[in-house]
Short mmCIF file of C-alpha atoms in Angstrom, two decimals:
data_model
loop_
_atom_site.label_atom_id
_atom_site.label_comp_id
_atom_site.label_asym_id
_atom_site.label_seq_id
_atom_site.Cartn_x
_atom_site.Cartn_y
_atom_site.Cartn_z
CA UNK W 284 -4.24 19.65 -19.05
CA UNK W 285 -7.34 19.70 -21.32
CA UNK W 286 -8.02 15.76 -19.85
CA UNK W 287 -8.10 16.85 -16.24
CA UNK W 288 -11.87 17.47 -14.87
CA UNK W 289 -12.13 20.91 -14.30
CA UNK W 290 -11.94 20.84 -10.35
CA UNK W 291 -8.09 18.94 -10.94
CA UNK W 292 -7.70 22.40 -13.73
CA UNK W 293 -8.83 24.64 -10.63
CA UNK W 294 -6.72 23.50 -7.66
CA UNK W 295 -3.67 23.34 -10.51
CA UNK W 296 -4.18 27.17 -11.20
CA UNK W 297 -4.40 27.89 -7.61
CA UNK W 298 -1.14 26.13 -6.67
CA UNK W 299 0.69 27.54 -9.22
CA UNK W 300 -0.37 30.86 -8.90
CA UNK W 301 0.14 30.75 -5.33
CA UNK W 302 3.53 29.67 -5.88
CA UNK W 303 4.12 32.10 -8.35
CA UNK W 304 3.22 35.17 -5.90
CA UNK W 305 4.96 33.43 -3.56
CA UNK W 306 8.39 33.83 -6.19
CA UNK W 307 7.13 36.86 -6.90
CA UNK W 308 7.33 38.48 -3.43
CA UNK W 309 10.56 36.38 -2.69
CA UNK W 310 12.29 37.80 -5.23
CA UNK W 311 10.75 41.38 -5.72
CA UNK W 312 8.76 42.89 -2.58
CA UNK W 313 10.43 41.00 0.74
CA UNK W 314 12.03 42.67 3.35
CA UNK W 315 14.75 40.07 3.28
CA UNK W 316 14.99 39.48 -0.57
CA UNK W 317 17.90 37.05 -1.49
CA UNK W 318 21.17 38.93 -1.28
CA UNK W 319 23.69 38.87 -4.38
CA UNK W 320 26.51 37.02 -1.44
CA UNK W 321 23.47 34.47 -1.27
CA UNK W 322 23.39 33.61 -4.98
CA UNK W 323 26.38 31.06 -4.91
CA UNK W 324 24.45 29.45 -2.09
CA UNK W 325 20.85 29.44 -4.17
CA UNK W 326 22.69 27.87 -6.84
CA UNK W 327 24.53 25.08 -5.36
CA UNK W 328 21.41 23.93 -3.51
CA UNK W 329 18.81 24.31 -6.51
CA UNK W 330 21.51 21.97 -8.66
CA UNK W 331 21.71 19.65 -5.59
CA UNK W 332 17.40 19.81 -5.53
CA UNK W 333 17.44 19.40 -9.21
CA UNK W 334 19.85 16.37 -9.39
CA UNK W 335 18.06 14.44 -7.02
CA UNK W 336 14.79 15.37 -8.03
CA UNK W 337 15.55 13.95 -11.96
CA UNK W 338 16.51 10.59 -10.24
CA UNK W 339 13.36 9.47 -7.91
CA UNK W 340 12.73 6.14 -7.20
CA UNK W 341 9.49 4.81 -8.31
CA UNK W 342 7.40 2.85 -5.81
CA UNK W 343 4.87 -0.04 -6.21
CA UNK W 344 2.02 2.56 -5.62
CA UNK W 345 0.44 3.61 -9.12
CA UNK W 346 1.62 7.07 -9.93
CA UNK W 347 3.83 7.61 -7.12
CA UNK W 348 7.90 8.63 -7.01
CA UNK W 349 9.83 9.53 -4.54
CA UNK W 350 12.89 11.34 -4.13
CA UNK W 351 15.18 13.26 -1.30
CA UNK W 352 15.33 16.34 -2.95
CA UNK W 353 13.59 17.97 -0.45
CA UNK W 354 16.36 18.00 1.53
CA UNK W 355 18.10 20.62 -0.36
CA UNK W 356 15.32 22.95 0.18
CA UNK W 357 15.32 22.80 3.99
CA UNK W 358 19.01 23.05 3.66
CA UNK W 359 17.79 26.50 2.04
CA UNK W 360 15.57 27.25 5.17
CA UNK W 361 18.44 27.65 6.86
CA UNK W 362 21.12 28.82 4.76
CA UNK W 363 19.08 31.65 2.86
CA UNK W 364 15.41 31.92 4.47
CA UNK W 365 11.69 31.40 3.18
CA UNK W 366 12.50 32.88 0.02
CA UNK W 367 15.45 31.20 -1.01
CA UNK W 368 13.78 27.73 -0.06
CA UNK W 369 10.81 28.33 -2.50
CA UNK W 370 13.25 29.14 -5.04
CA UNK W 371 14.86 25.69 -5.06
CA UNK W 372 11.78 24.01 -4.66
CA UNK W 373 10.45 25.44 -7.70
CA UNK W 374 13.43 24.21 -9.91
CA UNK W 375 11.50 21.11 -10.03
CA UNK W 376 10.00 22.33 -12.93
CA UNK W 377 13.48 21.84 -14.68
CA UNK W 378 13.39 18.26 -13.73
CA UNK W 379 15.00 16.31 -16.63
CA UNK W 380 13.14 13.14 -15.42
CA UNK W 381 11.83 10.93 -18.58
CA UNK W 382 8.25 11.08 -19.56
CA UNK W 383 7.09 13.60 -16.52
CA UNK W 384 4.78 16.16 -19.08
CA UNK W 385 5.25 19.66 -18.36
CA UNK W 386 2.10 20.24 -16.32
CA UNK W 387 3.43 17.76 -14.04
CA UNK W 388 6.86 19.39 -13.76
CA UNK W 389 5.39 22.76 -13.05
CA UNK W 390 2.60 21.42 -10.05
CA UNK W 391 5.81 19.77 -8.77
CA UNK W 392 7.65 23.33 -9.03
CA UNK W 393 4.95 24.73 -7.35
CA UNK W 394 4.06 22.73 -4.62
CA UNK W 395 7.67 22.54 -3.65
CA UNK W 396 7.64 26.23 -3.52
CA UNK W 397 5.00 26.43 -1.23
CA UNK W 398 6.45 23.39 0.97
CA UNK W 399 9.37 25.56 1.32
CA UNK W 400 8.26 28.41 2.30
CA UNK W 401 6.04 27.26 4.48
CA UNK W 402 9.23 25.55 6.12
CA UNK W 403 10.90 28.66 6.11
CA UNK W 404 7.97 30.85 7.84
CA UNK W 405 7.73 28.12 10.66
CA UNK W 406 11.62 27.84 10.99
CA UNK W 407 11.62 31.83 11.55
CA UNK W 408 8.69 32.03 14.01
CA UNK W 409 10.62 29.76 16.01
CA UNK W 410 13.76 31.53 16.21
CA UNK W 411 15.61 30.03 13.52
CA UNK W 412 18.07 32.65 12.24
CA UNK W 413 18.78 32.48 8.21
CA UNK W 414 22.30 32.18 7.14
CA UNK W 415 25.35 30.23 7.26
CA UNK W 416 25.21 28.76 11.23
CA UNK W 417 27.82 29.56 13.56
CA UNK W 418 29.60 26.81 15.61
CA UNK W 419 28.49 27.70 18.89
CA UNK W 420 24.60 28.54 17.91
CA UNK W 421 24.14 25.40 15.92
CA UNK W 422 22.60 23.49 18.61
CA UNK W 423 19.69 26.66 18.49
CA UNK W 424 18.68 25.65 15.36
CA UNK W 425 17.57 22.36 15.70
CA UNK W 426 14.37 22.63 17.34
CA UNK W 427 13.06 25.26 14.30
CA UNK W 428 14.63 22.93 11.77
CA UNK W 429 12.83 20.03 13.12
CA UNK W 430 9.66 21.75 12.89
CA UNK W 431 10.47 23.32 9.71
CA UNK W 432 10.90 19.50 8.36
CA UNK W 433 7.47 18.01 10.11
CA UNK W 434 5.96 21.04 8.11
CA UNK W 435 7.36 20.69 4.79
CA UNK W 436 6.75 16.93 4.25
CA UNK W 437 2.89 16.42 5.47
CA UNK W 438 2.27 19.32 3.52
CA UNK W 439 4.19 17.71 0.37
CA UNK W 440 2.02 14.88 1.03
CA UNK W 441 -1.38 16.27 1.00
CA UNK W 442 -0.79 18.83 -1.89
CA UNK W 443 0.27 15.82 -3.87
CA UNK W 444 -2.61 13.48 -2.68
CA UNK W 445 -5.24 16.35 -3.51
CA UNK W 446 -4.12 16.55 -7.00
CA UNK W 447 -4.01 12.86 -7.83
CA UNK W 448 -7.53 12.46 -6.02
CA UNK W 449 -9.03 15.84 -8.16
CA UNK W 450 -7.22 14.17 -11.19
CA UNK W 451 -8.64 10.59 -11.49
CA UNK W 452 -11.86 11.68 -10.57
CA UNK W 453 -11.69 9.62 -7.12
CA UNK W 454 -13.97 9.97 -4.10
CA UNK W 455 -11.02 8.74 -2.02
CA UNK W 456 -7.12 8.12 -2.79
CA UNK W 457 -6.37 4.60 -2.23
CA UNK W 458 -3.23 4.43 -0.71
CA UNK W 459 -1.69 1.02 1.06
CA UNK W 460 -1.44 1.92 4.47
CA UNK W 461 1.24 -1.17 4.76
CA UNK W 462 4.19 0.20 6.21
CA UNK W 463 2.82 3.97 5.42
CA UNK W 464 3.85 5.01 9.34
CA UNK W 465 7.30 3.63 8.71
CA UNK W 466 7.67 5.27 4.89
CA UNK W 467 6.41 8.69 6.72
CA UNK W 468 8.88 8.55 9.48
CA UNK W 469 11.55 7.62 7.41
CA UNK W 470 11.00 10.55 4.61
CA UNK W 471 11.09 12.67 7.69
CA UNK W 472 14.62 11.55 8.72
CA UNK W 473 16.24 12.16 5.49
CA UNK W 474 14.88 15.75 6.00
CA UNK W 475 18.12 15.55 8.34
CA UNK W 476 20.63 15.86 5.22
CA UNK W 477 19.31 19.23 4.70
CA UNK W 478 20.66 20.17 8.50
CA UNK W 479 23.77 18.47 7.30
CA UNK W 480 24.22 20.49 4.42
CA UNK W 481 23.89 23.52 6.55
CA UNK W 482 26.29 22.33 9.25
CA UNK W 483 29.22 21.59 6.73
CA UNK W 484 28.32 25.08 4.65
CA UNK W 485 30.00 26.64 7.82
CA UNK W 486 33.13 24.71 7.04
CA UNK W 487 33.50 23.67 3.44
CA UNK W 488 31.17 25.39 2.06
CA UNK W 489 29.42 24.42 -1.27
CA UNK W 490 31.53 21.13 -1.07
CA UNK W 491 29.34 20.10 1.58
CA UNK W 492 26.60 19.62 -1.03
CA UNK W 493 28.78 17.56 -2.63
CA UNK W 494 29.72 15.55 0.35
CA UNK W 495 26.18 14.77 1.22
CA UNK W 496 25.43 13.88 -2.43
CA UNK W 497 26.82 10.17 -1.71
CA UNK W 498 24.37 9.59 1.46
CA UNK W 499 21.43 11.14 -0.22
CA UNK W 500 22.01 8.70 -3.21
CA UNK W 501 22.45 6.07 -0.57
CA UNK W 502 18.98 6.57 0.50
CA UNK W 503 17.44 6.53 -2.78
CA UNK W 504 19.08 2.98 -3.31
CA UNK W 505 17.63 1.72 -0.11
CA UNK W 506 14.08 3.09 -1.64
CA UNK W 507 14.49 1.46 -4.38
CA UNK W 508 15.87 -1.73 -2.71
CA UNK W 509 12.79 -1.74 -0.34
CA UNK W 510 10.12 -1.42 -3.15
CA UNK W 511 11.87 -3.64 -5.60
CA UNK W 512 11.84 -6.67 -2.78
CA UNK W 513 8.20 -5.99 -2.27
CA UNK W 514 7.34 -5.97 -5.98
CA UNK W 515 9.16 -9.34 -5.86
CA UNK W 516 7.31 -10.81 -3.14
CA UNK W 517 4.08 -9.46 -4.72
CA UNK W 518 5.19 -10.97 -7.89
CA UNK W 519 6.01 -14.49 -6.47
CA UNK W 520 2.42 -14.57 -4.78
CA UNK W 521 0.87 -13.62 -7.87
CA UNK W 522 2.33 -16.28 -9.54
CA UNK W 523 1.21 -19.00 -6.94
CA UNK W 524 -2.05 -17.95 -7.16
CA UNK W 525 -2.22 -17.82 -10.55
CA UNK W 526 -1.60 -21.50 -10.73
CA UNK W 527 -3.98 -22.22 -8.16
CA UNK W 528 -6.74 -20.59 -10.44
CA UNK W 529 -5.93 -22.14 -13.73
CA UNK W 530 -6.38 -25.33 -11.93
CA UNK W 531 -9.60 -24.59 -10.06
CA UNK W 532 -11.52 -22.41 -13.07
CA UNK W 533 -14.36 -21.71 -11.27
CA UNK W 534 -12.55 -19.88 -8.26
CA UNK W 535 -11.06 -17.12 -10.42
CA UNK W 536 -10.19 -13.86 -8.16
CA UNK W 537 -10.96 -15.77 -5.46
CA UNK W 538 -7.58 -15.45 -3.47
CA UNK W 539 -7.38 -11.67 -4.23
CA UNK W 540 -10.72 -10.92 -2.49
CA UNK W 541 -10.06 -13.06 0.39
CA UNK W 542 -7.11 -11.06 0.64
CA UNK W 543 -8.99 -8.07 0.91
CA UNK W 544 -11.58 -9.07 3.13
CA UNK W 545 -8.82 -10.44 5.51
CA UNK W 546 -7.02 -6.93 5.21
CA UNK W 547 -10.45 -5.11 6.05
CA UNK W 548 -11.03 -7.60 9.16
CA UNK W 549 -7.25 -7.42 10.19
CA UNK W 550 -7.38 -3.68 10.32
CA UNK W 551 -10.75 -3.40 12.00
CA UNK W 552 -9.19 -5.44 15.01
CA UNK W 553 -6.04 -3.64 14.94
CA UNK W 554 -3.29 -5.56 13.70
CA UNK W 555 0.02 -4.14 13.42
CA UNK W 556 1.31 -3.21 9.53
CA UNK W 557 3.45 -6.09 9.41
CA UNK W 558 1.09 -8.35 10.23
CA UNK W 559 -1.51 -6.64 7.83
CA UNK W 560 1.15 -7.58 5.36
CA UNK W 561 1.39 -10.98 6.29
CA UNK W 562 -2.39 -11.81 6.43
CA UNK W 563 -2.50 -10.23 3.03
CA UNK W 564 -0.07 -12.68 1.96
CA UNK W 565 -1.84 -15.55 3.83
CA UNK W 566 -5.06 -14.53 1.96
CA UNK W 567 -3.80 -14.77 -1.27
CA UNK W 568 -2.20 -18.59 -0.79
CA UNK W 569 -4.58 -20.05 1.52
CA UNK W 570 -5.83 -22.30 -0.89
CA UNK W 571 -1.99 -22.67 -2.98
CA UNK W 572 -2.24 -26.63 -1.64
CA UNK W 573 -5.40 -27.02 -4.26
CA UNK W 574 -2.02 -27.55 -6.45
CA UNK W 575 -1.76 -31.12 -4.85
CA UNK W 576 -5.11 -31.93 -5.39
CA UNK W 577 -6.35 -33.64 -7.92
CA UNK W 578 -8.32 -31.36 -10.56
CA UNK W 579 -11.39 -33.87 -10.97
CA UNK W 580 -11.74 -34.07 -7.44
CA UNK W 581 -11.92 -30.17 -7.15
CA UNK W 582 -14.14 -30.30 -9.67
CA UNK W 583 -16.24 -33.21 -9.37
CA UNK W 584 -19.91 -33.79 -10.07
CA UNK W 585 -21.53 -35.48 -6.95
CA UNK W 586 -20.80 -36.59 -3.80
CA UNK W 587 -17.00 -37.46 -3.31
CA UNK W 588 -15.32 -40.75 -1.82
CA UNK W 589 -14.30 -40.97 1.36
CA UNK W 590 -10.86 -40.98 -0.44
CA UNK W 591 -11.46 -37.70 -2.14
CA UNK W 592 -12.92 -36.03 0.80
CA UNK W 593 -9.41 -36.84 2.69
CA UNK W 594 -7.57 -35.37 -0.19
CA UNK W 595 -9.86 -32.17 -0.03
CA UNK W 596 -8.98 -31.84 3.77
CA UNK W 597 -5.21 -31.98 3.13
CA UNK W 598 -5.00 -29.14 1.14
CA UNK W 599 -4.24 -27.07 3.92
CA UNK W 600 -1.55 -29.10 4.51
CA UNK W 601 -0.14 -29.59 1.08
CA UNK W 602 -0.12 -25.61 0.95
CA UNK W 603 2.06 -25.43 4.33
CA UNK W 604 4.43 -27.80 2.43
CA UNK W 605 4.41 -25.85 -0.64
CA UNK W 606 5.10 -22.39 0.83
CA UNK W 607 7.05 -23.30 3.98
CA UNK W 608 10.67 -22.44 2.00
CA UNK W 609 9.17 -18.70 1.71
CA UNK W 610 10.72 -17.18 4.42
CA UNK W 611 8.32 -13.21 4.22
CA UNK W 612 5.45 -15.12 4.77
CA UNK W 613 5.94 -15.03 8.48
CA UNK W 614 2.74 -15.63 10.24
CA UNK W 615 1.01 -16.41 7.02
CA UNK W 616 1.80 -19.93 7.42
CA UNK W 617 -0.41 -20.23 10.34
CA UNK W 618 -3.47 -18.92 8.49
CA UNK W 619 -2.76 -21.06 5.36
CA UNK W 620 -2.51 -24.47 7.61
CA UNK W 621 -5.83 -23.75 9.77
CA UNK W 622 -8.29 -21.31 7.57
CA UNK W 623 -10.28 -24.86 7.68
CA UNK W 624 -10.79 -25.36 11.09
CA UNK W 625 -13.99 -24.20 12.85
CA UNK W 626 -14.82 -22.52 16.46
CA UNK W 627 -16.47 -25.45 17.53
CA UNK W 628 -13.90 -27.83 16.77
CA UNK W 629 -15.33 -29.76 14.17
CA UNK W 630 -13.23 -28.57 11.27
CA UNK W 631 -9.62 -29.63 9.81
CA UNK W 632 -7.16 -30.54 9.66
CA UNK W 633 -6.49 -30.75 13.64
CA UNK W 634 -9.69 -30.04 15.01
CA UNK W 635 -8.82 -27.34 16.63
CA UNK W 636 -11.60 -24.88 18.54
CA UNK W 637 -11.92 -21.43 20.03
CA UNK W 638 -9.02 -19.83 20.92
CA UNK W 639 -6.51 -22.77 19.71
CA UNK W 640 -7.24 -21.72 16.10
CA UNK W 641 -4.53 -18.99 15.04
CA UNK W 642 -5.98 -15.54 14.79
CA UNK W 643 -4.72 -15.27 11.29
CA UNK W 644 -6.68 -18.47 10.22
CA UNK W 645 -10.01 -17.27 12.42
CA UNK W 646 -9.89 -14.23 10.21
CA UNK W 647 -9.49 -15.92 7.11
CA UNK W 648 -12.16 -18.40 7.59
CA UNK W 649 -14.30 -15.52 7.79
CA UNK W 650 -13.31 -13.62 4.42
CA UNK W 651 -12.96 -17.16 2.55
CA UNK W 652 -16.68 -18.29 3.24
CA UNK W 653 -18.02 -14.67 2.52
CA UNK W 654 -16.53 -14.27 -0.85
CA UNK W 655 -17.30 -17.99 -1.86
CA UNK W 656 -21.33 -17.00 -1.03
CA UNK W 657 -20.81 -13.47 -2.64
CA UNK W 658 -19.33 -14.92 -5.82
CA UNK W 659 -21.09 -17.06 -9.09
CA UNK W 660 -20.41 -20.35 -9.29
CA UNK W 661 -21.57 -22.36 -11.94
CA UNK W 662 -24.20 -24.05 -10.16
CA UNK W 663 -25.43 -21.14 -8.42
CA UNK W 664 -25.56 -17.15 -8.73
CA UNK W 665 -23.80 -15.18 -6.23
CA UNK W 666 -26.06 -14.31 -3.24
CA UNK W 667 -26.39 -10.84 -1.66
CA UNK W 668 -24.08 -9.20 0.53
CA UNK W 669 -26.89 -9.08 2.68
CA UNK W 670 -27.73 -12.69 2.87
CA UNK W 671 -24.31 -13.74 3.35
CA UNK W 672 -23.76 -11.30 6.16
CA UNK W 673 -26.44 -12.84 7.78
CA UNK W 674 -25.30 -16.52 7.00
CA UNK W 675 -22.41 -15.29 8.89
CA UNK W 676 -23.88 -14.43 11.94
CA UNK W 677 -25.92 -17.58 11.99
CA UNK W 678 -22.47 -19.76 11.87
CA UNK W 679 -20.86 -17.17 14.35
CA UNK W 680 -19.97 -19.52 17.42
CA UNK W 681 -19.99 -22.63 15.61
CA UNK W 682 -18.51 -22.45 12.26
CA UNK W 683 -16.73 -18.98 12.93
CA UNK W 684 -15.21 -16.61 15.18
CA UNK W 685 -17.61 -14.22 16.31
CA UNK W 686 -15.28 -11.63 17.07
CA UNK W 687 -13.76 -11.81 14.00
CA UNK W 688 -17.57 -11.86 12.32
CA UNK W 689 -18.54 -8.91 14.06
CA UNK W 690 -15.10 -6.84 13.04
CA UNK W 691 -16.25 -7.74 9.36
CA UNK W 692 -19.55 -6.89 9.60
CA UNK W 693 -18.18 -3.43 10.99
CA UNK W 694 -15.65 -3.22 8.31
CA UNK W 695 -18.54 -3.45 5.47
CA UNK W 696 -20.17 -0.81 6.72
CA UNK W 697 -17.52 1.50 6.20
CA UNK W 698 -16.16 0.42 2.91
CA UNK W 699 -19.17 -1.58 1.15
CA UNK W 700 -17.94 -4.67 -0.76
CA UNK W 701 -17.95 -4.95 -4.66
CA UNK W 702 -18.79 -8.59 -5.66
CA UNK W 703 -17.09 -10.36 -8.75
CA UNK W 704 -17.92 -10.34 -11.82
CA UNK W 705 -20.39 -13.03 -13.37
CA UNK W 706 -17.96 -16.03 -14.01
CA UNK W 707 -17.54 -16.65 -17.95
CA UNK W 708 -18.77 -20.05 -19.10
CA UNK W 709 -15.94 -23.16 -18.81
CA UNK W 710 -14.66 -24.37 -21.67
CA UNK W 711 -16.48 -26.52 -24.02
CA UNK W 712 -13.94 -29.55 -23.07
CA UNK W 713 -14.99 -28.82 -19.48
CA UNK W 714 -17.91 -31.06 -19.03
CA UNK W 715 -17.73 -31.68 -15.59
CA UNK W 716 -19.57 -29.28 -13.10
CA UNK W 717 -18.86 -28.72 -9.31
CA UNK W 718 -22.23 -29.42 -7.14
CA UNK W 719 -20.38 -28.61 -3.95
CA UNK W 720 -18.02 -25.87 -2.83
CA UNK W 721 -15.83 -26.33 0.42
CA UNK W 722 -15.51 -22.84 1.34
CA UNK W 723 -19.44 -22.46 1.47
CA UNK W 724 -20.85 -23.16 4.77
CA UNK W 725 -24.34 -23.39 2.75
CA UNK W 726 -22.86 -25.79 0.55
CA UNK W 727 -21.66 -29.11 2.51
CA UNK W 728 -19.88 -31.80 0.81
CA UNK W 729 -21.49 -35.16 0.67
CA UNK W 730 -19.24 -38.07 1.12
CA UNK W 731 -20.23 -41.59 0.33
CA UNK W 732 -18.66 -44.65 2.08
CA UNK W 733 -17.34 -47.57 -0.16
CA UNK W 734 -15.69 -47.40 -3.54
#
């Protein structure tokens, strides 16, 4: 705790103090304390919560793990009430998750207790009755239970993200938005397991917890499989990008920045979540075709011959050939193939113009040129962001789609661009330095005829 900034320490004390007060009230001062007859129910639900909480699924988002343990707390909302839900949630402090510090377990238990109590209050306020539900009255519980779930899950996320923000001294918490809505909806859906436990309790009692453990762990497995798949996809893309940047020394980090800028534009024009993921991949792989271009051509000092320029122009098609077998890229193929087309029809490889150019390609063209202009090269320093933006405006309608340029400028106003660090000097054996950049609209490639 000593390493936490003071705002995080204050927040931690407030959360733990609030949870402690709620637990004290629930156990000793409540008008409806947990009855002796409910202790068995409380113990079973607490054990179910603890088992699930001790085996979470790690996400590919740093510092995040999820479990479906909250279903047990929501079952306690129905079977015992707000007091029981708070006690069940607080058992997170006993989690045996490897490597989890005591302070984190205390925070987790405290915020789960707060969420459980708040959900229980909403459930009761909407007319939900605590206790083992009667079969003929079960339908009356569904509305209050759904409301309790929609309070529990967002409150849990808000409390957690606030702690991360304060603990990391970040002005904002950068949480990838790709799939975030689907994740939230699925997380809410897993809350129905709590209602299942409560419903089965009327007939099989504590055995219901055992029956629900199987689908809970299936849900955990599904979480893990999904995010393992995403990590595998990301590793594949990263490996291809590293191969490209190893060959083209002067554009280290270019693919990552183009991916980020492309995503900014895509978000601004309202692309859906799946397309956002796809265009991120397209930005990462837009220059993968350079693997099929001779290194001496990429790094040539001086004008290119017609044959060499033809090799440069082929790199989008080479890129498509390389990634064609990667099924998850989807619409990214179009961005890789056509990102050097120009709005006026003078680009390559097919000379498409205007709306003939796929949307992904029009987005990547702007992001690609912008990063090239704002990055250091061996033959020139990086241009200021303002100068690069002015150049984009100047080329809008000829080189670039004006809609994409406008969208990118709007995005930059909300999220300032961080130019890359200065490029390190090349190794001693790298004598040739490129003087032309096919991505930079201000640095046209010179082509000479003949051998």
